[in-house]
Tab-separated table of C-alpha atoms in Angstrom:
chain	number	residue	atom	x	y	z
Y	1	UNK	CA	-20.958	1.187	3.147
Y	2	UNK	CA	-22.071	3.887	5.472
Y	3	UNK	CA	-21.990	7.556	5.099
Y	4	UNK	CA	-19.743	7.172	2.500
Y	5	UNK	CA	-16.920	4.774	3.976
Y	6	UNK	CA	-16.516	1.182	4.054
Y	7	UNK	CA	-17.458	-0.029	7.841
Y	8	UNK	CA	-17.872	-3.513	9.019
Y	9	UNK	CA	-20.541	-4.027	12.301
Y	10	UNK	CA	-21.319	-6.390	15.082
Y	11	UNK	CA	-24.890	-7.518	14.843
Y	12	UNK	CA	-26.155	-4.736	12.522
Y	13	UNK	CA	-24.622	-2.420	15.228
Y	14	UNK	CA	-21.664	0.041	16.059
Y	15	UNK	CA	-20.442	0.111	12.408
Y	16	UNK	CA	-16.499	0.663	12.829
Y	17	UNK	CA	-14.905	2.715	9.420
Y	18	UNK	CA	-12.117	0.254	7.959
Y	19	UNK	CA	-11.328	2.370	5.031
Y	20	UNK	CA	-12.027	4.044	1.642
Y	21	UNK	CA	-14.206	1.826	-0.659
Y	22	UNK	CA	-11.984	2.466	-3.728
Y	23	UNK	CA	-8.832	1.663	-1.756
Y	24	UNK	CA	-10.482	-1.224	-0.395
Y	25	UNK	CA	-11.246	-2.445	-3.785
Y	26	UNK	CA	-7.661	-1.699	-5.666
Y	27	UNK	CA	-6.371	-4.299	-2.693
Y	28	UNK	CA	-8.794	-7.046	-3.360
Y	29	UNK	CA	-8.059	-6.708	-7.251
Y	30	UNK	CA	-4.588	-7.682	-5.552
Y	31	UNK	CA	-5.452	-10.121	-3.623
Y	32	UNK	CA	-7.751	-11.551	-6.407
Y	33	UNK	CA	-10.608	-11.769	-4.957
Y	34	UNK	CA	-13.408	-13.857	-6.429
Y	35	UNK	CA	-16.268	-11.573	-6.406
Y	36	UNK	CA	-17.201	-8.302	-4.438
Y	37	UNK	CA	-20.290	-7.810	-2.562
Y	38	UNK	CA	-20.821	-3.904	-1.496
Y	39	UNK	CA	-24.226	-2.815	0.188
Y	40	UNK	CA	-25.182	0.832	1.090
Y	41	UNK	CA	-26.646	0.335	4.073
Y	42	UNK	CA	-27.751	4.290	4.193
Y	43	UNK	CA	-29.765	4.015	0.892
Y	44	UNK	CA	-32.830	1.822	1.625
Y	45	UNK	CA	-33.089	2.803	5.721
Y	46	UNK	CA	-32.690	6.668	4.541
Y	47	UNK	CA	-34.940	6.161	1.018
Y	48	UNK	CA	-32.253	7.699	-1.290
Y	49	UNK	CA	-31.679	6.754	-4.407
Y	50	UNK	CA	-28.361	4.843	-5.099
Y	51	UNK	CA	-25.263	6.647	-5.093
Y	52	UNK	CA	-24.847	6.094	-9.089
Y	53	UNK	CA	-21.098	7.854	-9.121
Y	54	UNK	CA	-19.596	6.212	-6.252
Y	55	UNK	CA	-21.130	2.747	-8.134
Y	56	UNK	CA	-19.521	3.971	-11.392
Y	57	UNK	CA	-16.047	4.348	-9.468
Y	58	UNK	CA	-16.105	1.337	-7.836
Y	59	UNK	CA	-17.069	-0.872	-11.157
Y	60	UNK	CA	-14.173	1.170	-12.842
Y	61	UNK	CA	-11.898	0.434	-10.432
Y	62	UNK	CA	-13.040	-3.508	-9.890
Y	63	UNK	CA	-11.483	-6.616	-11.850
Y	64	UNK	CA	-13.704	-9.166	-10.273
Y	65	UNK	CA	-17.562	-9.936	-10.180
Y	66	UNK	CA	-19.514	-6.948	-8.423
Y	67	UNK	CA	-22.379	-7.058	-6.817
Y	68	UNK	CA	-24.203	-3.640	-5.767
Y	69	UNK	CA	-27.214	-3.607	-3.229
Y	70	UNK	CA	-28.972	-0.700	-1.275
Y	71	UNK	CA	-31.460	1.452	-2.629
Y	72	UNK	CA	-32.832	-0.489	-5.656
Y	73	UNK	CA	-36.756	0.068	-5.911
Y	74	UNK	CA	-37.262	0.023	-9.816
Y	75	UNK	CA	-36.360	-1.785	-12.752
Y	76	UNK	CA	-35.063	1.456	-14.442
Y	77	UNK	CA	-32.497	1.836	-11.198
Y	78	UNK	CA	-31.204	-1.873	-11.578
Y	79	UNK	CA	-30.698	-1.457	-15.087
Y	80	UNK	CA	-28.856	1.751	-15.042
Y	81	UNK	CA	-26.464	-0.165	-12.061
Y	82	UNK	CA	-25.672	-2.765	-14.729
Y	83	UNK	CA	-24.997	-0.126	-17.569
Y	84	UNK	CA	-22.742	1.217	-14.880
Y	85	UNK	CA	-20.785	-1.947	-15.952
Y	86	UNK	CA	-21.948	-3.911	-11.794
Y	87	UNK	CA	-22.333	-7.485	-12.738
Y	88	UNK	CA	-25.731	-8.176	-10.266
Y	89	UNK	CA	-27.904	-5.951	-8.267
Y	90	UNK	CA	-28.992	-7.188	-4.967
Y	91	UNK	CA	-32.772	-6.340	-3.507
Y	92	UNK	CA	-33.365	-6.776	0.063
Y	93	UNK	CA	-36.431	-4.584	1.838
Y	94	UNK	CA	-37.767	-3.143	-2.204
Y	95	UNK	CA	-38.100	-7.157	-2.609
Y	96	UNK	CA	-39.965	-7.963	0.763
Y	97	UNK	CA	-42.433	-5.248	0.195
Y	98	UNK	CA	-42.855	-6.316	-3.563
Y	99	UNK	CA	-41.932	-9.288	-4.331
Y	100	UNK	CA	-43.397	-9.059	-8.142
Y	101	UNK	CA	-39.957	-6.826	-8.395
Y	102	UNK	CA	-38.367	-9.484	-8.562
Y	103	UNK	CA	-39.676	-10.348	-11.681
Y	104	UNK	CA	-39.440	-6.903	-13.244
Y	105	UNK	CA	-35.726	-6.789	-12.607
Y	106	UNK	CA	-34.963	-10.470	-13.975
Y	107	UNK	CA	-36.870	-9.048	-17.000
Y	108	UNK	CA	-34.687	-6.598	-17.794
Y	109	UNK	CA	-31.620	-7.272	-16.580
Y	110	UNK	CA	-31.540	-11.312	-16.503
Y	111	UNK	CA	-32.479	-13.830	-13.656
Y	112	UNK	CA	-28.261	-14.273	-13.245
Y	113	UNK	CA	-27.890	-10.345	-12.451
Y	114	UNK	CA	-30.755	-10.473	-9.333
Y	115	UNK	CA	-29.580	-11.716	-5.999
Y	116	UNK	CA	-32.003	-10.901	-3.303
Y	117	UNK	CA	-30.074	-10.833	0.759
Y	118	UNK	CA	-32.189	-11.719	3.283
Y	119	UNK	CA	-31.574	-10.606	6.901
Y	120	UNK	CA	-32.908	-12.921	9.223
Y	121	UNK	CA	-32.787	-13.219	13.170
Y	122	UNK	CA	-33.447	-16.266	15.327
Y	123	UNK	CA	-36.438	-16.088	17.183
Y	124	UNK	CA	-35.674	-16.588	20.905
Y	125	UNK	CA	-36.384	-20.087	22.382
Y	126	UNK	CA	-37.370	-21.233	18.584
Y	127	UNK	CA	-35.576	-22.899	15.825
Y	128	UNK	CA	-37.330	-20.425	13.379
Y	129	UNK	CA	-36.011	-17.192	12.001
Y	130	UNK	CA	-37.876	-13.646	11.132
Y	131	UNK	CA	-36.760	-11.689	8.525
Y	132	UNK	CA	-35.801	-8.556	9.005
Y	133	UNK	CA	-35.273	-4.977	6.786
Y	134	UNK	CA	-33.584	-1.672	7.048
Y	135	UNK	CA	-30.499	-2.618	8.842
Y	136	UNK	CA	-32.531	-5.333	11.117
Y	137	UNK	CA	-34.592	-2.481	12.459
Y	138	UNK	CA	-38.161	-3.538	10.797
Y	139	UNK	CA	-39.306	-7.569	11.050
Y	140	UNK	CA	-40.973	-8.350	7.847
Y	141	UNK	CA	-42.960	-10.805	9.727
Y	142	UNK	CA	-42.190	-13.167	6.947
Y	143	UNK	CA	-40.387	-16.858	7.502
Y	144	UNK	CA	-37.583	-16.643	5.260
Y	145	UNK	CA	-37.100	-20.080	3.643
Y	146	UNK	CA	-40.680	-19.909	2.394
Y	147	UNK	CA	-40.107	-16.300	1.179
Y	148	UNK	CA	-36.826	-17.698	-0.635
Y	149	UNK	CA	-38.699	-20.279	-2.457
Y	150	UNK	CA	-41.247	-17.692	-3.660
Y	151	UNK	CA	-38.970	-15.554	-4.893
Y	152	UNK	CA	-36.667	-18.179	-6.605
Y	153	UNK	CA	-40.031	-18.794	-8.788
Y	154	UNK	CA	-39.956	-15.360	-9.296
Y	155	UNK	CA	-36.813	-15.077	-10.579
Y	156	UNK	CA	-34.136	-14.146	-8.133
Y	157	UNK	CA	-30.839	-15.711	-9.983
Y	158	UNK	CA	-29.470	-15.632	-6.324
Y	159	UNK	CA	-30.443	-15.834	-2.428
Y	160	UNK	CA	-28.134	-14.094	-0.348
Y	161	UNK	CA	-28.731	-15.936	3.750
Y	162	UNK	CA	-27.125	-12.823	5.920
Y	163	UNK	CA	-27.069	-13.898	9.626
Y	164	UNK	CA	-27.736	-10.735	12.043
Y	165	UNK	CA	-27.257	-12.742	14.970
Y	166	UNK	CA	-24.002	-13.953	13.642
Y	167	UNK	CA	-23.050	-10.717	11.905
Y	168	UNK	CA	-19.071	-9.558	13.024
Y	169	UNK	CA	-18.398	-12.270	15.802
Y	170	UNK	CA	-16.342	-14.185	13.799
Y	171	UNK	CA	-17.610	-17.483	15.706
Y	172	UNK	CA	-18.740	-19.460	12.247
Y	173	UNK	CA	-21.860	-19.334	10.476
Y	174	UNK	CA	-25.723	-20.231	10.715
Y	175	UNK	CA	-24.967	-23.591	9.578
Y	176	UNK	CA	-28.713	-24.521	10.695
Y	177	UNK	CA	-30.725	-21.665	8.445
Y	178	UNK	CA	-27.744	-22.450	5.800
Y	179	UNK	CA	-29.135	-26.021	5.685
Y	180	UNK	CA	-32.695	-24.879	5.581
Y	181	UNK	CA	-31.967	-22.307	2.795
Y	182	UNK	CA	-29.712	-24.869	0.550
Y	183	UNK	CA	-32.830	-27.386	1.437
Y	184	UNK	CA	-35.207	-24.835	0.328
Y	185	UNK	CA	-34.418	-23.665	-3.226
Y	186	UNK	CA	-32.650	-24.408	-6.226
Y	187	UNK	CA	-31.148	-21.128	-7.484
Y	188	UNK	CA	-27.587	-20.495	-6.152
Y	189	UNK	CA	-26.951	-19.473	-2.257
Y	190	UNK	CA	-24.360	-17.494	-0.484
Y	191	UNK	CA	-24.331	-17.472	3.240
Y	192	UNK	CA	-22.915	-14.349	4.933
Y	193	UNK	CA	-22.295	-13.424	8.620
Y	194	UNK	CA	-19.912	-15.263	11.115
Y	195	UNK	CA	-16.834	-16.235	9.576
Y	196	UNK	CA	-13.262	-15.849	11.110
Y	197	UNK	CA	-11.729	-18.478	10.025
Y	198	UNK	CA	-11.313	-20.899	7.070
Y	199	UNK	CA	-12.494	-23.683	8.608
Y	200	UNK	CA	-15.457	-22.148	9.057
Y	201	UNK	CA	-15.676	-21.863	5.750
Y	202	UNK	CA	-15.058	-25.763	4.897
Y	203	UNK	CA	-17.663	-26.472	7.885
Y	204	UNK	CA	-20.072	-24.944	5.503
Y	205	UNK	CA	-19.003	-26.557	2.450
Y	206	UNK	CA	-19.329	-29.664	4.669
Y	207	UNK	CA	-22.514	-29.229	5.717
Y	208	UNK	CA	-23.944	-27.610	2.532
Y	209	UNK	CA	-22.316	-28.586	-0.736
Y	210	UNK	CA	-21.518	-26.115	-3.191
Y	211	UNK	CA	-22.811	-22.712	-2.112
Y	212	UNK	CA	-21.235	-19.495	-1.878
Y	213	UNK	CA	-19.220	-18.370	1.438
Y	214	UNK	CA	-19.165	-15.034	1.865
Y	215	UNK	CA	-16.972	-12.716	4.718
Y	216	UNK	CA	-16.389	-9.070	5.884
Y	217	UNK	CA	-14.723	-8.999	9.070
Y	218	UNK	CA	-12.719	-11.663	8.556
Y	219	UNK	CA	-11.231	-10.113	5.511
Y	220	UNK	CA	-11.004	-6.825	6.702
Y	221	UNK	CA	-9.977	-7.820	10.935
Y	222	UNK	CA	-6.443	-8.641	12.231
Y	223	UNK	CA	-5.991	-10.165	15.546
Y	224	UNK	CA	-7.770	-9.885	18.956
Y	225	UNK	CA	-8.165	-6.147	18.921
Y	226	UNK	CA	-9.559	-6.118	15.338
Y	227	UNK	CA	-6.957	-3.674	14.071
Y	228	UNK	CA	-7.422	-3.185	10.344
Y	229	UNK	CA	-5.698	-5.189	7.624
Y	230	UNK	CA	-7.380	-6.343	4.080
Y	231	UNK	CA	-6.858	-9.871	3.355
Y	232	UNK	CA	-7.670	-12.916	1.538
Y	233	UNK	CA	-6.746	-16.603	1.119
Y	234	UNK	CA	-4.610	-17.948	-1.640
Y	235	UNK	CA	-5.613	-20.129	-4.387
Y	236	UNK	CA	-3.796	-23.351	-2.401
Y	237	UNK	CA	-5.794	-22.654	1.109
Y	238	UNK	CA	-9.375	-22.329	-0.917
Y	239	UNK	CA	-8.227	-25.258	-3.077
Y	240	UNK	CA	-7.360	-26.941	0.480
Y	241	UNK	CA	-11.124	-26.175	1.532
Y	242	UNK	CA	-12.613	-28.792	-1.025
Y	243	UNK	CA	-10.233	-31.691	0.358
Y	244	UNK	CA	-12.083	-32.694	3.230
């Protein structure tokens, strides 16, 4: 989200407005949809605090799994998100910074309601990644599988692997740094960025088991010109995924 709306960018970039959250939402209850990730990306890069009304529409409006980052710096916060009736609260730069957060919020809310996203970025000529914060703009200077195995001690109930580089092309994802992560911890993974296509999706599953495969342009993008159109596969093309 992004001043409000529900955009979709290219490489943390040019954010393009696809629609009204709450209409957004009231089609993927229609679709059935499996879970719902939405991340202000104004809260943590501006330093608000989250935008607890438009979180209390959206989990009154939503009939599958929600998950709400952007914003989150306390305990108190995440808690009040889940009271809100959000089913996890995801950290990103609050997490980086503080990692002992971590703990606080699995504390008080339960390991299964923390997923922590990490933004990470190729390094050029390298097979390494940085991480990176506040809409890619800040590099934690931190490698990101070893951070994900320190904060799966800590308590994150979920690791979130978002792709900048990969982030609206639609060209498949990281399936390198998806390896690494699945390699790396225990706790359940969901890679994000890259995906236009289902058999993108089923390369992953290919390559790393049983991990979560996450998508916004490709449910959101029609066609070569991108025009707008909210969709999302039936229960016989993800069954079709697992045949391989």
């Amino acid at each position: 989200m992004h001043q409000g709306g529900l955009v979709k960018t290219v490489r943390f970039k040019s954010p393009k407005y696809v629609g009204d959250p709450i209409n957004a939402v009231k089609i993927f209850n229609e679709k059935e949809a499996d879970e719902l990730i939405v991340l202000d990306i104004d809260a943590s890069a501006n330093d608000v605090e989250p935008d607890y009304q438009m979180i209390r529409n959206l989990a009154l409006e939503c009939r599958m799994p929600l998950c709400y980052g952007g914003g989150v710096k306390t305990a108190e916060q995440a808690s009040r998100i889940v009271g809100l009736g959000v089913e996890k609260v995801a950290l990103s730069a609050a997490a980086i910074e503080n990692p002992a957060l971590v703990s606080e919020i699995a504390e008080q809310i339960g390991r299964q309601s923390v997923a922590v996203v990490l933004d990470i970025k190729k390094k050029s000529f390298s097979r390494n990644y940085d991480l990176y914060t506040h809409n890619g703009k800040r590099n934690a200077k931190r490698d990101p599988f070893e951070f994900a195995r320190e904060i799966a001690a800590l308590g994150a109930g979920e690791i979130v692997l978002n792709s900048i580089d990969q982030d609206g092309e639609m060209s498949g994802y990281d399936l390198d740094a998806a390896e690494r992560l699945r390699k790396a911890v225990d706790v359940p993974i969901t890679i994000l960025g890259g995906a236009g296509a289902l058999d993108h999706m089923q390369q992953l599953f290919r390559k790393c088991g049983v991990v979560g495969a996450s998508a916004g342009s490709f449910f959101v993008f029609k066609g070569p010109y991108k025009a707008v159109l909210i969709t999302y596969p039936t229960m016989q093309q993800k069954d079709a995924l697992f045949h391989v």
